[in-house]
C-alpha cells in the first residue's frame, strides 16, 4: 500500500503572485507530487500551500520550495498581520494514509536537517517531531517573531535544532514538524476593532486569557505559588485563536487553528464564536477557510445545521455541503468551490466515478454501445441505487409532512439509512465495470513461458474472485435497502406509497440481476468450496428479496385500495 503524507508550508508572501508561482513551480517539478491548493492572503501577506505524495518525493518538493522562498522573499522588508519568523514560516507534515505519525516525524527531522545543513537556515522542530516538549509548541517557538529572533536565537534554550545559531537577515528561520490534520479557519465580524476581536478569541481558545486582579485588561496579573501567571480557560478545547484586522476586507476576524476537529469541529467553533460575539454586542457575518478541509467535517456541519432546524439529514452529500457553506457563510469573502477545498475531492481519481458522473442520456448511450461494459452488473447496481433513492425520497417527504412535525427525527434516521445504501450502490456501478476490465486485462497477459502462464492464471483467478465479490455486494446492499422501503410503505407518507412500491421493484431487480453476474463469474473460479458457499448465500439473499418484494407490493396494493 502506498504511503502518503501531506505538506502544508506557509510562506511569508501573499501579495506578489509571481513569487508564489515560482515557489509552487518547485513543488510541481517533483514527479508524483500533487499540488492541491494555493491560498494567498494579502492582508496577512502569507500563502498556505498544500501538496501530497509519497514521503521521499514530498520531502524533496518541500526542500526545493523552502530554498526558492529563501531566494525570493526578503524578511527584512516583509510586513503582514500574521505572526511569522521566516520566509518559510512553518512547514508541517501530516500523515494521510498507510504511514504512522512516528514515521512522519522522522521525515520531518530529515527535512529540517537538510534545510539547516544544506541551506544554512536555522531550523526548529515542532509538535511530534520535537523530542523536547518544552519547545514543541509553534506559538512558543515563534514568540518574538522575525524581529525578536536576532536576540532569541542566541539564548542557550533557543538554539536551533539544525543550522546556524544566527538569524538569517533575509530568510529568517523556519519551523518544521509533524502534526495531525489541522483546519485553519477564520470567523468574520461586523467590527474593525482588533481589541474586541481578541477579546472574543480569548473567550473561546483553549488557553483562554491571563487572570488579572480587578480590571480584566489592565489589572495586576495573578500568579501561582511558583510565580507563574494564572489563566482563565476558554470554552473550546483543541483551539488556538487570535483576533486581527484584515485591511483587504475592512473587517476584524477571529483567526483559529482547530487542532483536533474530532474534539472541536468547525461548526461547533463557528457557533461558539457567534455566542461569544453576541454577548459582546458583535455579530458574526460569515467565515473563511484557509487551505483544505476533510469531507467529513463539511458533512458533519451540514447535518448539524439541519438538525438545528429539525430537518432531515438524509439528503445528498452535495446538499449537506451546500447547507454547511451557507450556514457558516463560507462564501462571504469569495466563492467556496468544494472541488477545490475538500481534500478527498482533490485526491479523487475521476476514473473511479466515470459512469456515475455521466448524464442519464450519456449513461444510457454508453450502455447501448458495442462496449461490453457497463453491463448487467453495473445496471443492477444503478437500479438498486434508484430504489434506495426512492425510499429516501419518501422518508424526506414524511419528515417534512404537515402535521408530522414531531416525527421529523424518526424519518430523518430512515432517510439517512437510504442515503447510505444509495451511496454504496452508486459506488458499485463503476466498481462492477472495473471488475470486468480486470478480467479482460488478465486474459491479455503474456503466456509464452511456463512462468508467464502461471502468473497469468493467478491474475485471472484473482480478477474473477473480485468480479464475484462486487455483484455480491450489490445483492447485500439492495436487500438491506428493502428494510427502509418496507418501513416507508408501512409508516411513510401515504401519498408516496407507490413510490415505495417502485423502490421495492428496483431492489428486487438489483438482487436478481447481480446474482446472475455472481453465478456466471463463479463458473470460471477454481476454488469450488468458495463457489459453493457464495452461491448458497446468494440463493438465500435472492429468496429473501423475492419474498420481501411480494410482501411490500401486497401492502402497497392494499393501501391503494383499487
Coordinates of C-alpha atoms in Angstrom, one line a residue:
X1 CA 0.0 0.0 0.0
X2 CA 1.3 3.4 -1.0
X3 CA 2.4 5.7 1.9
X4 CA 1.0 9.2 1.6
X5 CA 1.9 12.4 3.5
X6 CA 0.6 15.9 3.1
X7 CA 2.8 19.0 3.4
X8 CA 1.3 22.4 4.2
X9 CA 4.1 25.0 4.2
X10 CA 3.2 28.7 5.0
X11 CA 5.3 31.2 3.0
X12 CA 5.6 34.8 4.1
X13 CA 4.4 36.3 0.8
X14 CA 0.7 36.8 -0.1
X15 CA 0.8 39.7 -2.5
X16 CA 3.3 39.0 -5.2
X17 CA 1.7 36.2 -7.3
X18 CA 4.8 35.8 -9.4
X19 CA 6.9 34.9 -6.4
X20 CA 4.2 32.5 -5.2
X21 CA 4.1 30.9 -8.6
X22 CA 7.9 30.4 -8.7
X23 CA 7.7 28.7 -5.3
X24 CA 4.9 26.4 -6.3
X25 CA 6.6 25.6 -9.6
X26 CA 9.4 24.0 -7.5
X27 CA 6.7 21.8 -5.8
X28 CA 5.3 20.7 -9.2
X29 CA 8.7 20.0 -10.6
X30 CA 8.9 16.8 -8.4
X31 CA 7.4 13.8 -10.1
X32 CA 4.4 12.2 -8.4
X33 CA 3.8 15.1 -6.1
X34 CA 0.3 16.6 -6.4
X35 CA -0.2 20.3 -5.7
X36 CA -3.7 20.5 -4.2
X37 CA -4.2 24.1 -3.1
X38 CA -2.5 27.5 -3.1
X39 CA -4.2 30.1 -0.8
X40 CA -2.7 33.5 -0.7
X41 CA -3.8 36.3 1.7
X42 CA -3.0 39.9 1.0
X43 CA -3.5 41.3 4.5
X44 CA -1.7 38.5 6.2
X45 CA 1.0 38.6 3.5
X46 CA 1.1 34.9 3.7
X47 CA 0.4 31.9 1.4
X48 CA -0.7 28.5 2.5
X49 CA 0.4 25.8 0.0
X50 CA -0.9 22.2 0.2
X51 CA 0.6 19.2 -1.6
X52 CA 0.6 15.4 -1.2
X53 CA 2.6 12.4 -2.3
X54 CA 4.9 9.7 -1.1
X55 CA 7.3 10.7 1.7
X56 CA 10.6 11.0 -0.2
X57 CA 9.1 13.0 -3.0
X58 CA 7.2 15.3 -0.6
X59 CA 10.4 16.0 1.3
X60 CA 12.2 16.9 -1.9
X61 CA 9.4 19.2 -3.0
X62 CA 9.3 20.9 0.4
X63 CA 13.1 21.3 0.4
X64 CA 13.1 22.9 -3.1
X65 CA 10.2 25.2 -2.1
X66 CA 11.9 26.3 1.1
X67 CA 15.1 27.0 -0.9
X68 CA 13.2 29.1 -3.5
X69 CA 11.3 31.0 -0.9
X70 CA 14.6 32.0 0.8
X71 CA 15.9 33.3 -2.6
X72 CA 12.8 35.4 -3.4
X73 CA 11.4 36.6 0.0
X74 CA 13.3 39.3 2.0
X75 CA 12.2 39.1 5.6
X76 CA 13.8 42.5 6.4
X77 CA 11.1 44.1 4.3
X78 CA 8.2 41.8 5.0
X79 CA 5.1 43.0 6.8
X80 CA 1.8 41.3 7.5
X81 CA -0.9 40.7 10.0
X82 CA 0.1 37.1 10.7
X83 CA 2.9 36.2 13.1
X84 CA 6.0 35.0 11.2
X85 CA 9.6 34.3 11.7
X86 CA 11.0 33.3 8.3
X87 CA 10.4 33.2 4.5
X88 CA 9.1 29.7 5.1
X89 CA 7.5 30.4 8.4
X90 CA 6.3 26.9 9.2
X91 CA 6.3 23.6 7.2
X92 CA 4.2 20.8 8.8
X93 CA 4.0 17.2 7.5
X94 CA 0.7 15.3 8.1
X95 CA 0.2 11.5 7.7
X96 CA -2.5 10.8 5.2
X97 CA -2.5 7.0 4.6
X98 CA -0.5 3.9 5.4
X99 CA 2.0 5.8 7.5
X100 CA 2.4 6.4 11.2
X101 CA 2.9 9.7 13.0
X102 CA 6.3 8.4 14.2
X103 CA 7.4 7.7 10.6
X104 CA 6.1 11.1 9.5
X105 CA 8.0 12.8 12.4
X106 CA 11.2 11.1 11.2
X107 CA 10.7 12.5 7.7
X108 CA 10.2 16.0 9.3
X109 CA 13.5 15.6 11.1
X110 CA 15.2 14.6 7.8
X111 CA 13.8 17.7 6.1
X112 CA 14.8 20.0 8.9
X113 CA 18.4 18.6 8.9
X114 CA 18.7 19.2 5.2
X115 CA 17.4 22.8 5.5
X116 CA 19.7 23.6 8.4
X117 CA 22.8 22.0 6.9
X118 CA 22.5 22.4 3.1
X119 CA 20.6 25.8 3.1
X120 CA 22.1 27.2 6.3
X121 CA 18.7 28.3 7.5
X122 CA 18.1 27.9 11.3
X123 CA 15.5 25.1 11.6
X124 CA 13.4 24.3 14.6
X125 CA 11.4 21.1 15.1
X126 CA 7.8 21.3 16.5
X127 CA 4.9 19.1 17.6
X128 CA 5.5 15.4 17.1
X129 CA 9.0 15.9 15.5
X130 CA 10.3 17.7 18.6
X131 CA 11.6 15.4 21.4
X132 CA 11.9 18.4 23.8
X133 CA 8.3 19.1 24.7
X134 CA 9.3 22.5 26.3
X135 CA 9.8 23.8 22.8
X136 CA 7.3 21.8 20.7
X137 CA 4.5 24.4 20.6
X138 CA 4.6 26.6 17.4
X139 CA 3.4 29.8 19.1
X140 CA 6.1 29.4 21.8
X141 CA 8.8 28.9 19.3
X142 CA 7.7 31.8 17.1
X143 CA 7.2 34.2 20.1
X144 CA 9.2 37.4 19.3
X145 CA 8.8 36.7 15.6
X146 CA 11.4 37.6 13.0
X147 CA 12.4 40.9 14.6
X148 CA 13.0 39.3 18.0
X149 CA 14.8 36.3 16.8
X150 CA 18.2 38.0 16.4
X151 CA 18.4 38.0 20.2
X152 CA 16.3 35.0 21.0
X153 CA 18.4 32.6 18.8
X154 CA 21.5 33.4 20.9
X155 CA 19.8 32.2 24.1
X156 CA 21.0 28.7 25.1
X157 CA 17.4 27.4 25.4
X158 CA 16.6 28.6 21.8
X159 CA 19.5 27.4 19.7
X160 CA 18.0 25.8 16.6
X161 CA 17.8 22.1 16.2
X162 CA 19.6 22.3 12.9
X163 CA 21.6 25.0 11.1
X164 CA 23.4 28.1 12.4
X165 CA 22.6 29.8 15.6
X166 CA 22.3 33.1 13.7
X167 CA 19.0 34.5 12.5
X168 CA 19.3 35.0 8.7
X169 CA 18.6 38.6 7.9
X170 CA 17.0 37.8 4.5
X171 CA 15.5 34.4 5.1
X172 CA 14.9 34.4 8.8
X173 CA 14.3 31.0 10.5
X174 CA 11.8 28.2 9.9
X175 CA 9.9 25.6 11.9
X176 CA 9.4 22.1 10.6
X177 CA 7.4 19.3 12.2
X178 CA 4.8 16.6 12.1
X179 CA 1.2 17.0 13.3
X180 CA -2.3 15.8 12.9
X181 CA -4.7 17.4 10.3
X182 CA -5.4 21.0 11.3
X183 CA -8.1 23.2 10.0
X184 CA -7.2 26.9 9.7
X185 CA -10.4 28.8 10.0
X186 CA -11.3 32.5 10.3
X187 CA -14.7 33.9 11.5
X188 CA -15.7 37.3 10.2
X189 CA -17.1 40.0 12.5
X190 CA -19.0 43.2 11.9
X191 CA -16.4 45.3 13.6
X192 CA -13.0 46.8 12.8
X193 CA -11.7 46.5 16.4
X194 CA -8.8 44.2 16.8
X195 CA -9.1 44.6 20.6
X196 CA -12.7 43.3 20.6
X197 CA -11.8 40.5 18.2
X198 CA -9.1 39.5 20.6
X199 CA -11.5 39.5 23.5
X200 CA -13.7 37.0 21.7
X201 CA -10.7 34.9 20.7
X202 CA -9.6 34.7 24.4
X203 CA -13.2 33.7 25.3
X204 CA -13.1 30.7 23.0
X205 CA -9.5 29.5 22.7
X206 CA -8.4 26.7 25.0
X207 CA -5.6 28.7 26.5
X208 CA -8.1 31.4 27.5
X209 CA -6.8 34.7 28.9
X210 CA -4.5 35.7 31.7
X211 CA -6.2 36.1 35.1
X212 CA -6.0 39.6 36.5
X213 CA -7.0 41.2 39.7
X214 CA -9.7 43.7 39.2
X215 CA -9.9 45.0 35.6
X216 CA -9.6 42.1 33.2
X217 CA -7.4 44.1 30.8
X218 CA -5.3 46.4 33.0
X219 CA -5.4 44.7 36.4
X220 CA -2.5 43.1 38.1
X221 CA -1.6 39.6 36.8
X222 CA -2.5 36.9 39.3
X223 CA 0.3 34.3 39.8
X224 CA 0.5 30.9 41.5
X225 CA 3.0 29.9 44.2
X226 CA 5.7 29.5 41.6
X227 CA 5.2 32.9 40.2
X228 CA 3.6 31.6 37.0
X229 CA 0.7 33.6 35.7
X230 CA -2.7 32.0 36.2
X231 CA -5.2 31.8 33.4
X232 CA -9.0 31.5 32.7
X233 CA -9.5 28.7 30.2
X234 CA -11.5 29.4 27.1
X235 CA -14.7 27.4 26.1
X236 CA -13.3 25.4 23.2
X237 CA -10.8 22.5 23.5
X238 CA -8.1 22.0 20.9
X239 CA -8.5 25.5 19.6
X240 CA -5.9 28.3 19.2
X241 CA -7.2 31.7 18.3
X242 CA -6.2 35.4 17.9
X243 CA -8.1 38.5 16.7
X244 CA -6.9 40.7 13.9
X245 CA -8.0 43.3 11.4
X246 CA -7.9 42.5 7.7
X247 CA -7.5 45.6 5.7
X248 CA -8.2 43.8 2.5
X249 CA -11.8 43.0 3.7
X250 CA -12.2 46.0 6.0
X251 CA -13.2 43.8 8.9
X252 CA -11.8 42.1 12.0
X253 CA -11.7 38.3 12.3
X254 CA -11.2 35.6 14.8
X255 CA -8.3 33.5 13.3
X256 CA -8.4 30.0 14.6
X257 CA -6.4 26.8 14.3
X258 CA -8.6 23.8 15.0
X259 CA -6.0 21.2 16.0
X260 CA -8.4 18.3 16.6
X261 CA -11.7 18.6 14.7
X262 CA -13.0 15.4 16.4
X263 CA -12.9 17.4 19.7
X264 CA -14.0 20.8 18.3
X265 CA -15.4 20.5 14.8
X266 CA -15.7 23.6 12.6
X267 CA -19.5 24.0 13.1
X268 CA -19.1 24.0 16.9
X269 CA -16.3 26.6 16.7
X270 CA -18.5 28.8 14.4
X271 CA -21.5 28.6 16.8
X272 CA -19.4 29.3 19.9
X273 CA -17.8 32.4 18.3
X274 CA -21.4 33.5 17.4
X275 CA -22.4 33.1 21.0
X276 CA -19.4 34.9 22.5
X277 CA -19.6 37.7 19.9
X278 CA -23.3 38.3 20.6
X279 CA -22.5 38.6 24.3
X280 CA -20.2 41.5 23.4
X281 CA -22.7 43.2 21.1
X282 CA -20.9 42.0 17.9
X283 CA -22.3 39.9 15.1
X284 CA -20.7 37.2 13.0
X285 CA -21.2 37.8 9.3
X286 CA -19.6 34.7 7.8
X287 CA -16.3 32.8 7.9
X288 CA -13.3 31.8 5.8
X289 CA -11.5 28.5 5.3
X290 CA -7.7 28.8 4.8
X291 CA -6.4 25.8 2.9
X292 CA -8.3 22.5 2.8
X293 CA -10.8 20.6 4.9
X294 CA -11.8 16.9 5.2
X295 CA -15.1 15.9 3.6
X296 CA -16.4 14.5 6.9
X297 CA -16.1 18.0 8.6
X298 CA -18.3 19.5 5.9
X299 CA -20.9 16.7 6.0
X300 CA -21.0 16.8 9.9
X301 CA -21.5 20.6 9.7
X302 CA -24.4 20.2 7.2
X303 CA -26.1 17.7 9.4
X304 CA -25.6 19.8 12.5
X305 CA -27.3 22.8 11.0
X306 CA -30.1 20.7 9.5
X307 CA -30.8 19.1 12.9
X308 CA -30.9 22.6 14.5
X309 CA -33.7 23.3 12.1
X310 CA -35.4 20.0 12.8
X311 CA -34.9 19.0 9.2
X312 CA -34.0 15.6 7.8
X313 CA -30.3 14.9 7.4
X314 CA -30.9 12.1 4.9
X315 CA -30.1 14.3 1.9
X316 CA -27.3 14.1 -0.7
X317 CA -23.6 14.8 0.0
X318 CA -23.9 17.8 -2.3
X319 CA -26.8 19.2 -0.4
X320 CA -25.1 18.8 3.0
X321 CA -22.1 20.7 1.8
X322 CA -24.3 23.5 0.4
X323 CA -26.0 23.8 3.8
X324 CA -22.7 23.9 5.6
X325 CA -21.4 26.6 3.2
X326 CA -24.5 28.8 3.6
X327 CA -24.9 28.2 7.4
X328 CA -21.3 29.3 8.2
X329 CA -21.1 31.9 5.4
X330 CA -18.0 30.3 3.9
X331 CA -18.7 32.1 0.7
X332 CA -19.0 35.6 2.1
X333 CA -15.5 36.8 1.1
X334 CA -15.2 34.8 -2.1
X335 CA -16.5 31.7 -3.8
X336 CA -16.3 28.4 -1.9
X337 CA -15.7 25.7 -4.5
X338 CA -16.0 22.2 -2.8
X339 CA -14.0 20.6 -5.6
X340 CA -11.0 22.9 -4.7
X341 CA -11.4 23.0 -0.9
X342 CA -12.3 19.4 0.2
X343 CA -9.2 17.2 0.4
X344 CA -11.0 14.0 -0.7
X345 CA -12.3 15.6 -3.8
X346 CA -8.8 16.8 -4.8
X347 CA -7.4 13.3 -4.2
X348 CA -10.2 11.5 -6.0
X349 CA -9.4 9.7 -9.3
X350 CA -12.1 10.8 -11.8
X351 CA -11.8 7.4 -13.4
X352 CA -13.3 5.8 -10.3
X353 CA -16.6 7.5 -10.9
X354 CA -16.7 7.8 -14.7
X355 CA -20.1 6.2 -15.1
X356 CA -22.0 7.8 -12.3
X357 CA -20.6 11.2 -13.3
X358 CA -22.4 10.9 -16.7
X359 CA -25.7 12.4 -17.6
X360 CA -28.7 9.9 -17.7
X361 CA -28.7 10.1 -21.5
X362 CA -24.9 9.6 -21.8
X363 CA -25.0 6.6 -19.4
X364 CA -27.8 5.0 -21.5
X365 CA -25.8 5.7 -24.7
X366 CA -22.7 4.1 -23.1
X367 CA -24.6 1.1 -22.0
X368 CA -26.1 0.7 -25.5
X369 CA -22.8 0.9 -27.3
X370 CA -20.8 -2.0 -28.6
X371 CA -18.6 -2.0 -25.5
X372 CA -19.4 -4.9 -23.2
X373 CA -19.1 -2.7 -20.1
X374 CA -21.1 -1.3 -18.4
X375 CA -23.2 -4.4 -18.5
X376 CA -25.8 -6.2 -16.4
X377 CA -23.8 -5.8 -13.1
X378 CA -23.4 -2.1 -13.3
X379 CA -27.0 -1.7 -14.4
X380 CA -28.1 -3.8 -11.4
X381 CA -26.2 -1.6 -9.0
X382 CA -27.7 1.5 -10.6
X383 CA -31.2 0.2 -10.4
X384 CA -30.6 -0.7 -6.8
X385 CA -29.4 2.9 -6.1
X386 CA -32.6 4.2 -7.7
X387 CA -34.6 2.0 -5.3
X388 CA -32.7 3.4 -2.3
X389 CA -33.2 6.9 -3.6
X390 CA -37.0 6.5 -3.9
X391 CA -37.0 5.2 -0.3
X392 CA -35.1 8.2 0.8
X393 CA -37.5 10.5 -1.0
X394 CA -40.5 9.0 0.8
X395 CA -38.6 9.3 4.1
X396 CA -37.8 13.0 3.5
X397 CA -41.3 13.8 2.4
X398 CA -42.6 12.2 5.5
X399 CA -40.2 14.1 7.7
X400 CA -41.5 17.4 6.4
X401 CA -45.2 16.4 6.1
X402 CA -47.5 18.9 7.7
X403 CA -48.9 17.6 11.0
X404 CA -46.0 15.1 11.4
X405 CA -43.5 17.7 12.8
X406 CA -42.9 15.6 15.9
X407 CA -41.7 12.7 13.8
X408 CA -39.0 14.5 11.9
X409 CA -36.2 12.7 13.6
X410 CA -37.7 9.3 13.1
X411 CA -38.0 9.8 9.3
X412 CA -34.6 11.6 9.2
X413 CA -33.0 8.4 10.5
X414 CA -34.7 6.4 7.8
X415 CA -33.7 8.9 5.1
X416 CA -30.1 8.8 6.3
X417 CA -30.1 5.0 6.0
X418 CA -31.5 5.3 2.5
X419 CA -28.7 7.7 1.6
X420 CA -26.0 5.3 2.8
X421 CA -27.4 2.4 0.7
X422 CA -27.8 4.8 -2.3
X423 CA -24.1 5.9 -2.0
X424 CA -22.9 2.3 -1.6
X425 CA -24.8 1.1 -4.7
X426 CA -23.7 4.1 -6.8
X427 CA -20.0 3.3 -6.0
X428 CA -20.6 -0.3 -7.1
X429 CA -21.8 0.9 -10.5
X430 CA -18.2 1.8 -11.5
X431 CA -16.6 -0.9 -9.5
X432 CA -18.5 -3.6 -11.4
X433 CA -17.2 -2.3 -14.7
X434 CA -13.7 -2.1 -13.2
X435 CA -14.0 -5.7 -12.2
X436 CA -14.9 -6.7 -15.7
X437 CA -12.0 -4.7 -17.1
X438 CA -9.6 -6.5 -14.6
X439 CA -10.7 -9.9 -16.1
X440 CA -10.1 -8.6 -19.6
X441 CA -6.7 -7.3 -18.6
X442 CA -5.7 -10.6 -17.0
X443 CA -6.6 -12.6 -20.1
X444 CA -4.4 -10.3 -22.2
X445 CA -1.2 -11.1 -20.2
X446 CA 1.6 -12.9 -22.0
X447 CA 1.7 -16.7 -21.9
X448 CA 4.8 -17.7 -23.8
X449 CA 6.7 -19.4 -20.9
X450 CA 5.5 -21.6 -18.0
X451 CA 6.2 -18.8 -15.6
X452 CA 4.2 -16.3 -17.6
X453 CA 1.3 -18.9 -17.8
X454 CA 1.4 -19.3 -14.0
X455 CA 1.3 -15.5 -13.4
X456 CA -1.5 -15.1 -16.0
X457 CA -3.5 -17.9 -14.5
X458 CA -3.2 -16.4 -11.0
X459 CA -4.2 -13.0 -12.3
X460 CA -7.3 -14.4 -13.9
X461 CA -8.3 -16.2 -10.7
X462 CA -7.7 -13.0 -8.6
X463 CA -9.7 -10.9 -11.1
X464 CA -12.5 -13.5 -11.2
X465 CA -12.9 -13.5 -7.5
X466 CA -13.1 -9.7 -7.5
X467 CA -15.7 -9.9 -10.2
X468 CA -17.7 -12.3 -8.0
X469 CA -17.4 -10.1 -4.8
X470 CA -18.6 -6.9 -6.4
X471 CA -22.0 -8.0 -7.6
X472 CA -22.4 -10.0 -4.4
X473 CA -22.0 -6.6 -2.5
X474 CA -24.8 -5.2 -4.8
X475 CA -27.0 -8.1 -3.7
X476 CA -26.3 -7.4 0.0
X477 CA -26.8 -3.7 -0.2
X478 CA -30.0 -3.9 -2.3
X479 CA -31.5 -6.5 0.1
X480 CA -30.6 -4.3 3.1
X481 CA -32.3 -1.3 1.4
X482 CA -35.6 -3.2 1.4
X483 CA -35.8 -2.6 5.2
X484 CA -36.2 1.1 4.5
X485 CA -38.5 0.5 1.6
X486 CA -40.8 -1.7 3.7
X487 CA -40.8 0.8 6.5
X488 CA -41.8 3.6 4.2
X489 CA -44.8 1.6 2.9
X490 CA -45.9 0.9 6.4
X491 CA -45.4 4.2 8.2
X492 CA -44.4 6.8 5.5
X493 CA -46.4 9.5 3.8
X494 CA -49.4 7.6 2.3
X495 CA -49.4 9.9 -0.8
X496 CA -46.0 8.4 -1.7
X497 CA -46.8 4.7 -1.2
X498 CA -46.5 3.9 -4.9
X499 CA -43.0 5.4 -4.9
X500 CA -42.0 3.0 -2.2
X501 CA -43.6 0.2 -4.3
X502 CA -41.4 1.1 -7.3
X503 CA -38.4 1.1 -4.9
X504 CA -39.2 -2.5 -4.0
X505 CA -39.3 -3.5 -7.7
X506 CA -35.9 -1.8 -8.2
X507 CA -34.3 -3.5 -5.2
X508 CA -35.5 -7.0 -6.2
X509 CA -34.3 -6.4 -9.8
X510 CA -30.9 -5.4 -8.4
X511 CA -30.6 -8.5 -6.3
X512 CA -31.6 -10.9 -9.1
X513 CA -29.6 -9.1 -11.8
X514 CA -26.4 -9.0 -9.6
X515 CA -26.9 -12.7 -8.7
X516 CA -26.8 -13.6 -12.4
X517 CA -23.3 -11.9 -12.6
X518 CA -22.2 -13.7 -9.4
X519 CA -23.1 -17.1 -11.0
X520 CA -21.6 -16.5 -14.4
X521 CA -18.3 -15.3 -12.9
X522 CA -18.3 -18.1 -10.3
X523 CA -18.4 -20.7 -13.1
X524 CA -14.8 -19.8 -14.0
X525 CA -13.4 -19.8 -10.5
X526 CA -11.4 -22.8 -9.4
X527 CA -11.9 -22.7 -5.7
X528 CA -15.1 -24.8 -5.6
X529 CA -15.6 -24.6 -1.8
X530 CA -15.7 -20.8 -2.1
X531 CA -18.1 -21.1 -5.1
X532 CA -20.5 -23.4 -3.2
X533 CA -20.6 -21.0 -0.3
X534 CA -21.1 -17.9 -2.3
X535 CA -23.9 -19.5 -4.4
X536 CA -25.6 -20.8 -1.2
X537 CA -25.5 -17.3 0.3
X538 CA -26.7 -15.8 -2.9
X539 CA -29.7 -18.1 -3.1
X540 CA -30.7 -17.0 0.4
X541 CA -30.5 -13.4 -0.5
X542 CA -32.5 -13.9 -3.7
X543 CA -35.1 -15.9 -1.8
X544 CA -35.5 -13.1 0.9
X545 CA -35.6 -10.4 -1.8
X546 CA -38.4 -12.1 -3.7
X547 CA -40.4 -12.7 -0.6
X548 CA -39.9 -9.1 0.6
X549 CA -40.9 -7.7 -2.7
X550 CA -44.1 -9.7 -2.8
X551 CA -44.9 -8.6 0.8
X552 CA -44.3 -5.0 0.0
X553 CA -46.3 -5.0 -3.2
X554 CA -49.2 -6.6 -1.4
X555 CA -49.1 -3.8 1.2
X556 CA -48.9 -1.1 -1.5
X557 CA -51.9 -2.5 -3.4
X558 CA -53.8 -2.7 -0.1
X559 CA -53.1 0.9 0.7
X560 CA -54.1 2.0 -2.9
X561 CA -57.4 0.2 -2.3
X562 CA -58.2 -0.4 -6.0

